[in-house]
mmCIF file of C-alpha atoms in Angstrom:
data_model
loop_
_atom_site.group_PDB
_atom_site.id
_atom_site.type_symbol
_atom_site.label_atom_id
_atom_site.label_comp_id
_atom_site.label_asym_id
_atom_site.label_seq_id
_atom_site.Cartn_x
_atom_site.Cartn_y
_atom_site.Cartn_z
ATOM 1 C CA MET H 12 118.469 72.168 127.562
ATOM 2 C CA SER H 13 118.652 73.833 124.033
ATOM 3 C CA ALA H 14 116.571 73.281 121.099
ATOM 4 C CA SER H 15 116.921 70.335 119.195
ATOM 5 C CA ASP H 16 115.127 70.642 115.613
ATOM 6 C CA ILE H 17 112.278 68.380 115.379
ATOM 7 C CA GLY H 18 110.869 66.336 112.003
ATOM 8 C CA ILE H 19 107.243 65.123 112.074
ATOM 9 C CA ASP H 20 106.195 62.998 109.326
ATOM 10 C CA LEU H 21 102.867 63.448 109.832
ATOM 11 C CA GLY H 22 101.112 60.596 108.281
ATOM 12 C CA THR H 23 97.483 59.364 107.025
ATOM 13 C CA ARG H 24 97.243 56.495 110.099
ATOM 14 C CA ASN H 25 100.937 57.126 111.893
ATOM 15 C CA SER H 26 103.046 60.351 112.969
ATOM 16 C CA LEU H 27 106.561 60.183 113.728
ATOM 17 C CA VAL H 28 108.647 62.866 115.681
ATOM 18 C CA TYR H 29 111.944 62.559 115.621
ATOM 19 C CA SER H 30 114.446 65.113 117.205
ATOM 20 C CA THR H 31 118.161 65.699 116.552
ATOM 21 C CA GLY H 32 119.370 65.814 119.974
ATOM 22 C CA LYS H 33 117.286 62.444 120.841
ATOM 23 C CA GLY H 34 116.160 60.466 117.809
ATOM 24 C CA LEU H 35 113.308 58.719 117.709
ATOM 25 C CA VAL H 36 110.976 60.263 120.663
ATOM 26 C CA LEU H 37 107.790 60.024 119.583
ATOM 27 C CA GLN H 38 105.403 57.120 117.234
ATOM 28 C CA GLU H 39 101.287 57.512 117.492
ATOM 29 C CA ALA H 40 98.417 56.691 115.400
ATOM 30 C CA SER H 41 97.227 59.770 113.449
ATOM 31 C CA VAL H 42 93.473 59.804 115.397
ATOM 32 C CA VAL H 43 91.413 61.806 117.587
ATOM 33 C CA VAL H 44 88.267 61.074 119.443
ATOM 34 C CA TYR H 45 86.132 63.350 119.437
ATOM 35 C CA ASP H 46 82.927 64.172 123.012
ATOM 36 C CA LYS H 47 80.499 65.426 120.549
ATOM 37 C CA ASP H 48 77.972 65.908 123.781
ATOM 38 C CA ALA H 49 81.166 67.382 126.029
ATOM 39 C CA GLU H 50 82.299 69.176 122.623
ATOM 40 C CA LYS H 51 85.543 68.585 123.193
ATOM 41 C CA ILE H 52 89.197 66.317 121.481
ATOM 42 C CA ARG H 53 89.497 63.140 125.041
ATOM 43 C CA ALA H 54 91.994 61.209 123.240
ATOM 44 C CA ILE H 55 94.830 61.570 120.700
ATOM 45 C CA GLY H 56 97.386 59.522 119.486
ATOM 46 C CA GLU H 57 97.890 55.816 120.973
ATOM 47 C CA ASP H 58 95.291 56.339 123.216
ATOM 48 C CA ALA H 59 92.054 57.093 120.708
ATOM 49 C CA LYS H 60 93.146 54.312 118.464
ATOM 50 C CA GLN H 61 92.473 52.145 122.013
ATOM 51 C CA MET H 62 89.257 53.713 122.339
ATOM 52 C CA ALA H 63 88.437 53.762 118.160
ATOM 53 C CA GLY H 64 86.955 50.701 118.021
ATOM 54 C CA HIS H 65 84.731 50.881 121.342
ATOM 55 C CA VAL H 66 83.500 54.487 120.582
ATOM 56 C CA THR H 67 79.555 54.686 122.683
ATOM 57 C CA SER H 68 77.199 57.656 120.120
ATOM 58 C CA GLY H 69 78.508 60.391 122.043
ATOM 59 C CA LEU H 70 81.308 59.875 121.032
ATOM 60 C CA GLU H 71 83.298 60.151 117.057
ATOM 61 C CA VAL H 72 86.469 59.172 116.083
ATOM 62 C CA ILE H 73 88.410 61.894 113.752
ATOM 63 C CA TRP H 74 91.359 60.910 111.045
ATOM 64 C CA PRO H 75 91.998 64.532 110.509
ATOM 65 C CA ILE H 76 94.391 63.473 107.318
ATOM 66 C CA LYS H 77 93.222 60.827 104.417
ATOM 67 C CA GLN H 78 95.663 59.998 101.744
ATOM 68 C CA GLY H 79 98.193 62.331 102.601
ATOM 69 C CA ILE H 80 95.089 65.250 102.392
ATOM 70 C CA ILE H 81 94.032 67.899 105.094
ATOM 71 C CA VAL H 82 90.481 67.042 105.731
ATOM 72 C CA ASP H 83 90.066 68.405 109.229
ATOM 73 C CA TYR H 84 92.298 71.231 110.283
ATOM 74 C CA VAL H 85 90.856 72.144 113.341
ATOM 75 C CA VAL H 86 91.302 69.009 114.457
ATOM 76 C CA MET H 87 95.068 68.564 112.876
ATOM 77 C CA GLU H 88 96.544 71.426 114.852
ATOM 78 C CA LYS H 89 95.309 69.968 118.206
ATOM 79 C CA MET H 90 96.726 66.369 117.322
ATOM 80 C CA LEU H 91 100.473 68.543 115.696
ATOM 81 C CA LYS H 92 99.904 70.467 119.082
ATOM 82 C CA TYR H 93 99.707 67.651 120.933
ATOM 83 C CA PHE H 94 102.577 65.579 118.840
ATOM 84 C CA ILE H 95 105.011 68.488 119.570
ATOM 85 C CA SER H 96 104.559 69.360 123.435
ATOM 86 C CA LYS H 97 104.201 65.702 123.863
ATOM 87 C CA ALA H 98 107.830 65.252 122.197
ATOM 88 C CA LEU H 99 109.198 68.707 123.482
ATOM 89 C CA GLY H 100 108.423 68.100 127.078
ATOM 90 C CA ASN H 101 109.078 71.014 129.957
ATOM 91 C CA ARG H 102 112.798 70.973 128.996
ATOM 92 C CA VAL H 103 113.252 73.207 126.545
ATOM 93 C CA LEU H 104 114.012 76.363 127.049
ATOM 94 C CA ARG H 105 114.573 78.278 122.989
ATOM 95 C CA LYS H 106 111.670 77.189 120.940
ATOM 96 C CA PRO H 107 113.433 74.742 118.906
ATOM 97 C CA ARG H 108 113.430 75.058 115.039
ATOM 98 C CA ILE H 109 110.038 72.007 113.336
ATOM 99 C CA SER H 110 109.995 70.604 109.813
ATOM 100 C CA ILE H 111 106.885 69.071 109.293
ATOM 101 C CA CYS H 112 106.699 65.852 106.013
ATOM 102 C CA VAL H 113 104.034 67.102 103.219
ATOM 103 C CA PRO H 114 102.825 65.116 100.171
ATOM 104 C CA SER H 115 104.577 66.441 96.357
ATOM 105 C CA GLY H 116 101.337 67.938 95.231
ATOM 106 C CA ILE H 117 99.777 70.548 98.905
ATOM 107 C CA THR H 118 97.731 73.164 98.281
ATOM 108 C CA GLU H 119 98.980 76.682 99.584
ATOM 109 C CA ILE H 120 96.183 76.002 101.542
ATOM 110 C CA GLU H 121 97.255 73.125 103.574
ATOM 111 C CA ARG H 122 100.846 75.282 103.212
ATOM 112 C CA LYS H 123 99.593 77.404 105.698
ATOM 113 C CA ALA H 124 97.171 75.360 108.212
ATOM 114 C CA MET H 125 100.287 72.962 108.283
ATOM 115 C CA GLU H 126 102.551 76.325 109.417
ATOM 116 C CA GLU H 127 100.163 77.974 111.020
ATOM 117 C CA ALA H 128 100.005 75.073 113.941
ATOM 118 C CA ALA H 129 103.193 74.796 114.280
ATOM 119 C CA TYR H 130 103.785 78.507 114.853
ATOM 120 C CA GLN H 131 101.311 77.941 117.764
ATOM 121 C CA ALA H 132 102.677 74.871 119.246
ATOM 122 C CA GLY H 133 105.707 76.894 119.724
ATOM 123 C CA ALA H 134 108.489 76.949 116.742
ATOM 124 C CA ARG H 135 110.597 79.365 116.486
ATOM 125 C CA ASP H 136 110.705 78.167 111.908
ATOM 126 C CA VAL H 137 108.886 76.175 110.325
ATOM 127 C CA PHE H 138 110.008 74.351 106.714
ATOM 128 C CA LEU H 139 107.845 71.938 105.073
ATOM 129 C CA VAL H 140 109.494 69.411 103.437
ATOM 130 C CA GLU H 141 108.226 67.145 100.097
ATOM 131 C CA LYS H 142 108.044 63.405 101.502
ATOM 132 C CA PRO H 143 110.559 62.200 98.520
ATOM 133 C CA MET H 144 113.056 64.954 100.042
ATOM 134 C CA ALA H 145 112.220 63.954 103.204
ATOM 135 C CA ALA H 146 112.470 60.186 102.809
ATOM 136 C CA ALA H 147 115.916 60.545 101.235
ATOM 137 C CA ILE H 148 117.749 62.739 103.642
ATOM 138 C CA GLY H 149 116.983 60.080 105.762
ATOM 139 C CA ALA H 150 117.978 57.182 103.350
ATOM 140 C CA GLY H 151 121.142 58.889 104.049
ATOM 141 C CA VAL H 152 121.435 59.853 99.418
ATOM 142 C CA ASP H 153 123.518 63.247 99.550
ATOM 143 C CA ILE H 154 120.667 65.870 97.937
ATOM 144 C CA THR H 155 123.606 67.889 98.316
ATOM 145 C CA LYS H 156 125.172 66.646 94.720
ATOM 146 C CA PRO H 157 124.765 67.085 91.151
ATOM 147 C CA PHE H 158 123.128 63.411 90.535
ATOM 148 C CA GLY H 159 119.730 62.138 90.457
ATOM 149 C CA ASN H 160 118.165 60.474 92.518
ATOM 150 C CA LEU H 161 114.863 58.824 92.552
ATOM 151 C CA ILE H 162 113.305 58.161 95.642
ATOM 152 C CA VAL H 163 109.947 56.857 96.496
ATOM 153 C CA ASN H 164 107.605 56.817 98.914
ATOM 154 C CA ILE H 165 105.253 54.684 99.895
ATOM 155 C CA GLY H 166 103.368 55.652 102.759
ATOM 156 C CA ALA H 167 99.456 55.139 104.234
ATOM 157 C CA GLY H 168 98.336 57.762 102.290
ATOM 158 C CA THR H 169 99.822 58.477 99.555
ATOM 159 C CA THR H 170 102.867 57.463 96.981
ATOM 160 C CA ASP H 171 105.435 60.072 96.341
ATOM 161 C CA VAL H 172 107.386 59.863 93.487
ATOM 162 C CA ALA H 173 110.462 62.006 92.873
ATOM 163 C CA VAL H 174 113.990 62.930 90.834
ATOM 164 C CA ILE H 175 116.336 64.874 93.460
ATOM 165 C CA SER H 176 118.997 66.913 92.002
ATOM 166 C CA ILE H 177 120.842 69.277 93.675
ATOM 167 C CA ALA H 178 118.258 69.618 97.218
ATOM 168 C CA GLY H 179 115.881 70.358 94.999
ATOM 169 C CA VAL H 180 113.204 67.649 92.830
ATOM 170 C CA VAL H 181 113.227 67.837 89.496
ATOM 171 C CA VAL H 182 110.347 65.866 88.971
ATOM 172 C CA ALA H 183 107.700 64.922 91.170
ATOM 173 C CA ASN H 184 104.371 63.222 91.390
ATOM 174 C CA SER H 185 102.181 62.455 94.435
ATOM 175 C CA ILE H 186 98.852 59.276 93.693
ATOM 176 C CA LYS H 187 96.282 58.117 96.959
ATOM 177 C CA VAL H 188 97.392 55.005 96.083
ATOM 178 C CA ALA H 189 99.502 52.923 99.144
ATOM 179 C CA GLY H 190 99.104 51.082 101.866
ATOM 180 C CA ASP H 191 95.660 52.041 103.294
ATOM 181 C CA ASN H 192 94.493 50.613 99.532
ATOM 182 C CA PHE H 193 96.147 47.601 100.309
ATOM 183 C CA ASN H 194 94.252 46.958 102.736
ATOM 184 C CA GLN H 195 90.690 48.109 101.321
ATOM 185 C CA ALA H 196 91.752 45.740 98.366
ATOM 186 C CA ILE H 197 92.026 42.552 100.583
ATOM 187 C CA MET H 198 88.906 43.856 101.493
ATOM 188 C CA SER H 199 87.046 43.810 99.292
ATOM 189 C CA TYR H 200 89.075 40.372 97.261
ATOM 190 C CA VAL H 201 87.551 38.404 100.678
ATOM 191 C CA ARG H 202 83.958 40.017 100.395
ATOM 192 C CA GLU H 203 83.934 39.042 96.460
ATOM 193 C CA LYS H 204 85.325 35.776 96.151
ATOM 194 C CA HIS H 205 85.016 34.213 99.859
ATOM 195 C CA ASN H 206 81.122 36.132 100.901
ATOM 196 C CA LEU H 207 83.502 36.854 104.045
ATOM 197 C CA PHE H 208 83.244 40.514 105.436
ATOM 198 C CA ILE H 209 87.007 41.396 107.478
ATOM 199 C CA SER H 210 88.387 44.327 109.326
ATOM 200 C CA GLU H 211 91.258 46.750 108.364
ATOM 201 C CA ASP H 212 92.959 45.432 110.811
ATOM 202 C CA ILE H 213 92.423 41.825 109.756
ATOM 203 C CA ALA H 214 93.190 43.151 105.939
ATOM 204 C CA GLU H 215 96.392 44.570 107.590
ATOM 205 C CA LYS H 216 97.948 41.267 109.628
ATOM 206 C CA VAL H 217 97.221 39.272 105.736
ATOM 207 C CA LYS H 218 98.490 41.654 104.455
ATOM 208 C CA ILE H 219 102.363 41.821 106.241
ATOM 209 C CA LYS H 220 102.083 38.610 107.449
ATOM 210 C CA ILE H 221 101.532 36.954 103.697
ATOM 211 C CA GLY H 222 101.130 39.912 101.294
ATOM 212 C CA THR H 223 103.013 39.646 98.428
ATOM 213 C CA ALA H 224 103.447 42.102 94.718
ATOM 214 C CA ARG H 225 105.217 38.855 92.852
ATOM 215 C CA GLU H 226 103.856 35.786 91.948
ATOM 216 C CA GLU H 227 106.303 33.231 94.020
ATOM 217 C CA ALA H 228 107.162 29.188 94.349
ATOM 218 C CA ASP H 229 106.246 28.284 97.193
ATOM 219 C CA LEU H 230 101.729 29.490 98.506
ATOM 220 C CA ARG H 231 101.769 30.586 102.088
ATOM 221 C CA THR H 232 98.467 30.933 103.344
ATOM 222 C CA MET H 233 96.914 32.549 106.860
ATOM 223 C CA GLU H 234 93.628 31.464 108.379
ATOM 224 C CA VAL H 235 91.491 34.620 108.425
ATOM 225 C CA LYS H 236 88.135 35.512 110.552
ATOM 226 C CA GLY H 237 85.037 36.781 109.598
ATOM 227 C CA ARG H 238 81.229 37.737 109.299
ATOM 228 C CA ASN H 239 79.419 35.467 106.556
ATOM 229 C CA VAL H 240 78.377 38.552 104.570
ATOM 230 C CA ILE H 241 74.645 36.269 103.762
ATOM 231 C CA THR H 242 74.460 34.584 107.291
ATOM 232 C CA GLY H 243 75.873 37.209 109.068
ATOM 233 C CA LEU H 244 77.375 34.970 111.165
ATOM 234 C CA PRO H 245 81.602 34.243 111.930
ATOM 235 C CA ARG H 246 83.345 31.824 109.453
ATOM 236 C CA VAL H 247 86.818 31.029 108.848
ATOM 237 C CA ILE H 248 88.816 30.753 106.234
ATOM 238 C CA ARG H 249 92.442 29.813 104.774
ATOM 239 C CA LEU H 250 93.462 32.335 102.525
ATOM 240 C CA THR H 251 96.884 32.189 100.658
ATOM 241 C CA SER H 252 99.866 34.487 99.159
ATOM 242 C CA GLU H 253 98.438 34.107 95.623
ATOM 243 C CA GLU H 254 94.984 35.541 96.593
ATOM 244 C CA VAL H 255 96.424 38.677 98.098
ATOM 245 C CA ARG H 256 98.844 38.564 94.823
ATOM 246 C CA THR H 257 95.800 39.159 93.299
ATOM 247 C CA ALA H 258 94.095 41.370 95.686
ATOM 248 C CA LEU H 259 97.250 43.721 95.253
ATOM 249 C CA LYS H 260 97.516 44.133 92.098
ATOM 250 C CA ASP H 261 95.946 46.475 90.844
ATOM 251 C CA ALA H 262 97.330 48.901 93.736
ATOM 252 C CA THR H 263 100.970 48.350 93.003
ATOM 253 C CA ASN H 264 100.778 48.078 89.142
ATOM 254 C CA GLN H 265 99.411 51.454 89.685
ATOM 255 C CA ILE H 266 102.191 52.764 91.780
ATOM 256 C CA VAL H 267 104.462 51.119 89.320
ATOM 257 C CA ASP H 268 102.964 53.023 86.146
ATOM 258 C CA CYS H 269 103.882 55.952 87.951
ATOM 259 C CA ILE H 270 107.025 55.431 88.779
ATOM 260 C CA HIS H 271 107.550 54.512 85.249
ATOM 261 C CA GLY H 272 105.554 58.302 84.283
ATOM 262 C CA ILE H 273 108.491 59.533 86.634
ATOM 263 C CA LEU H 274 111.045 57.677 84.416
ATOM 264 C CA GLU H 275 109.445 58.947 81.048
ATOM 265 C CA LYS H 276 110.001 62.052 81.802
ATOM 266 C CA THR H 277 113.121 62.522 83.524
ATOM 267 C CA PRO H 278 116.583 64.689 81.464
ATOM 268 C CA PRO H 279 119.012 62.415 80.378
ATOM 269 C CA GLU H 280 121.746 63.068 81.973
ATOM 270 C CA LEU H 281 119.830 62.294 85.729
ATOM 271 C CA ALA H 282 118.504 58.837 84.209
ATOM 272 C CA ALA H 283 121.675 58.037 83.117
ATOM 273 C CA ASP H 284 121.998 58.749 87.419
ATOM 274 C CA ILE H 285 119.635 56.468 88.131
ATOM 275 C CA MET H 286 120.505 53.326 85.530
ATOM 276 C CA ASP H 287 123.880 53.900 87.861
ATOM 277 C CA ARG H 288 122.683 54.705 91.520
ATOM 278 C CA GLY H 289 119.467 52.555 91.109
ATOM 279 C CA ILE H 290 115.512 53.026 92.940
ATOM 280 C CA VAL H 291 115.308 54.007 96.606
ATOM 281 C CA LEU H 292 112.319 52.501 98.185
ATOM 282 C CA THR H 293 110.817 53.569 101.591
ATOM 283 C CA GLY H 294 107.949 53.822 103.468
ATOM 284 C CA GLY H 295 105.796 51.422 105.443
ATOM 285 C CA GLY H 296 103.890 50.022 102.274
ATOM 286 C CA ALA H 297 107.267 49.619 100.944
ATOM 287 C CA LEU H 298 107.575 45.968 103.292
ATOM 288 C CA LEU H 299 105.736 44.561 100.946
ATOM 289 C CA ARG H 300 107.076 40.976 99.684
ATOM 290 C CA GLY H 301 108.374 41.919 97.000
ATOM 291 C CA MET H 302 107.714 45.200 95.954
ATOM 292 C CA ASP H 303 111.499 45.879 95.329
ATOM 293 C CA THR H 304 111.570 42.911 93.168
ATOM 294 C CA LEU H 305 108.318 44.058 91.066
ATOM 295 C CA ILE H 306 109.864 47.450 90.303
ATOM 296 C CA GLU H 307 113.070 46.186 89.180
ATOM 297 C CA GLN H 308 111.771 44.415 86.876
ATOM 298 C CA ARG H 309 109.351 46.157 85.532
ATOM 299 C CA THR H 310 111.324 49.671 85.097
ATOM 300 C CA GLY H 311 114.577 47.223 84.648
ATOM 301 C CA VAL H 312 116.288 50.058 87.500
ATOM 302 C CA SER H 313 117.835 48.360 90.255
ATOM 303 C CA THR H 314 116.062 48.292 93.306
ATOM 304 C CA LEU H 315 116.620 48.381 96.745
ATOM 305 C CA THR H 316 114.000 48.921 100.356
ATOM 306 C CA VAL H 317 116.324 50.788 103.301
ATOM 307 C CA GLN H 318 116.695 49.474 106.530
ATOM 308 C CA ASP H 319 114.231 50.955 108.369
ATOM 309 C CA ALA H 320 112.418 52.275 105.832
ATOM 310 C CA MET H 321 108.979 53.341 108.228
ATOM 311 C CA LEU H 322 111.485 55.822 110.147
ATOM 312 C CA VAL H 323 113.523 57.420 107.497
ATOM 313 C CA VAL H 324 110.975 60.533 106.121
ATOM 314 C CA ALA H 325 110.250 61.327 109.613
ATOM 315 C CA VAL H 326 114.448 60.753 110.295
ATOM 316 C CA GLY H 327 115.501 63.038 107.036
ATOM 317 C CA THR H 328 112.725 66.019 108.323
ATOM 318 C CA GLY H 329 114.334 66.363 111.442
ATOM 319 C CA LYS H 330 117.188 66.845 109.491
ATOM 320 C CA TYR H 331 116.225 68.847 107.105
ATOM 321 C CA ALA H 332 117.577 72.479 107.848
ATOM 322 C CA GLU H 333 120.588 70.954 109.167
ATOM 323 C CA VAL H 334 120.996 69.489 106.019
ATOM 324 C CA MET H 335 119.768 73.135 103.944
ATOM 325 C CA SER H 336 121.803 75.463 106.318
ATOM 326 C CA LYS H 337 125.314 73.611 105.465
ATOM 327 C CA MET H 338 124.063 74.096 101.152
ATOM 328 C CA ASP H 339 122.978 78.029 102.708
ATOM 329 C CA ASN H 340 127.536 78.684 103.943
#
């Protein structure tokens, strides 16, 4: 087989790999279980996630990327190699071009670490793609045209906001407020208001089922199980969507403020384009009910959450090399 271009969305919680020849070929958790006694990695990805809640004292659960920042280079490199080799299989005769999605504020040290890991894993060429650029390509935006496009990607660890025109980033910002912060906010609210300790997995389910960024006419409710902070005994409460909105308010406001800040820095000609074309919302955090409406109400700019919002960054990363090569011709 000839090589396909490979795009990797190496996320804080999940990593996705897209092949131009096959589409989405891998979607796994960005986690590793390390055996401290044997000094070796026991499991990576989904296998590691399954083990994570049942590890013994001799095992350590490592999430090598936190809030878009690499916190363990050695583990990140091994995880990246594993994902690439699993995505490619044994049928590729020619080394692939590999593009890796990175937050807007990545440091030079982090860039070199990612590039080196990709070359070690068998890349012919390596491209690092900023998240908003990848999101725009994956969402079907023609980034090569001389129009301003405002892209917002709300992931698990970071929210990346950028104005893109003629395949370049005009103005951008990345904040460490995103889907994981939503979960933590729900956990804190339930602990403070209901004296109940719940796991992050439960908080994630609450966010998906009754989470909202805006006020709703009809309250939705959900039964939530946890441990009483005072007695230590199991307890069940019923949580409302309005309570979850209150819990998330600070985080969602920070994201809207970030978008507002970018709009204020946008050149007038591009700002006019954005008013006409709207804001493009991508990433798993964009699926929070009412997030697009909240942004639209606060900015006055029409906002659209794209289809398959969780996948577009991986798709755009995979197509990046092809898009840029057309620009060069």
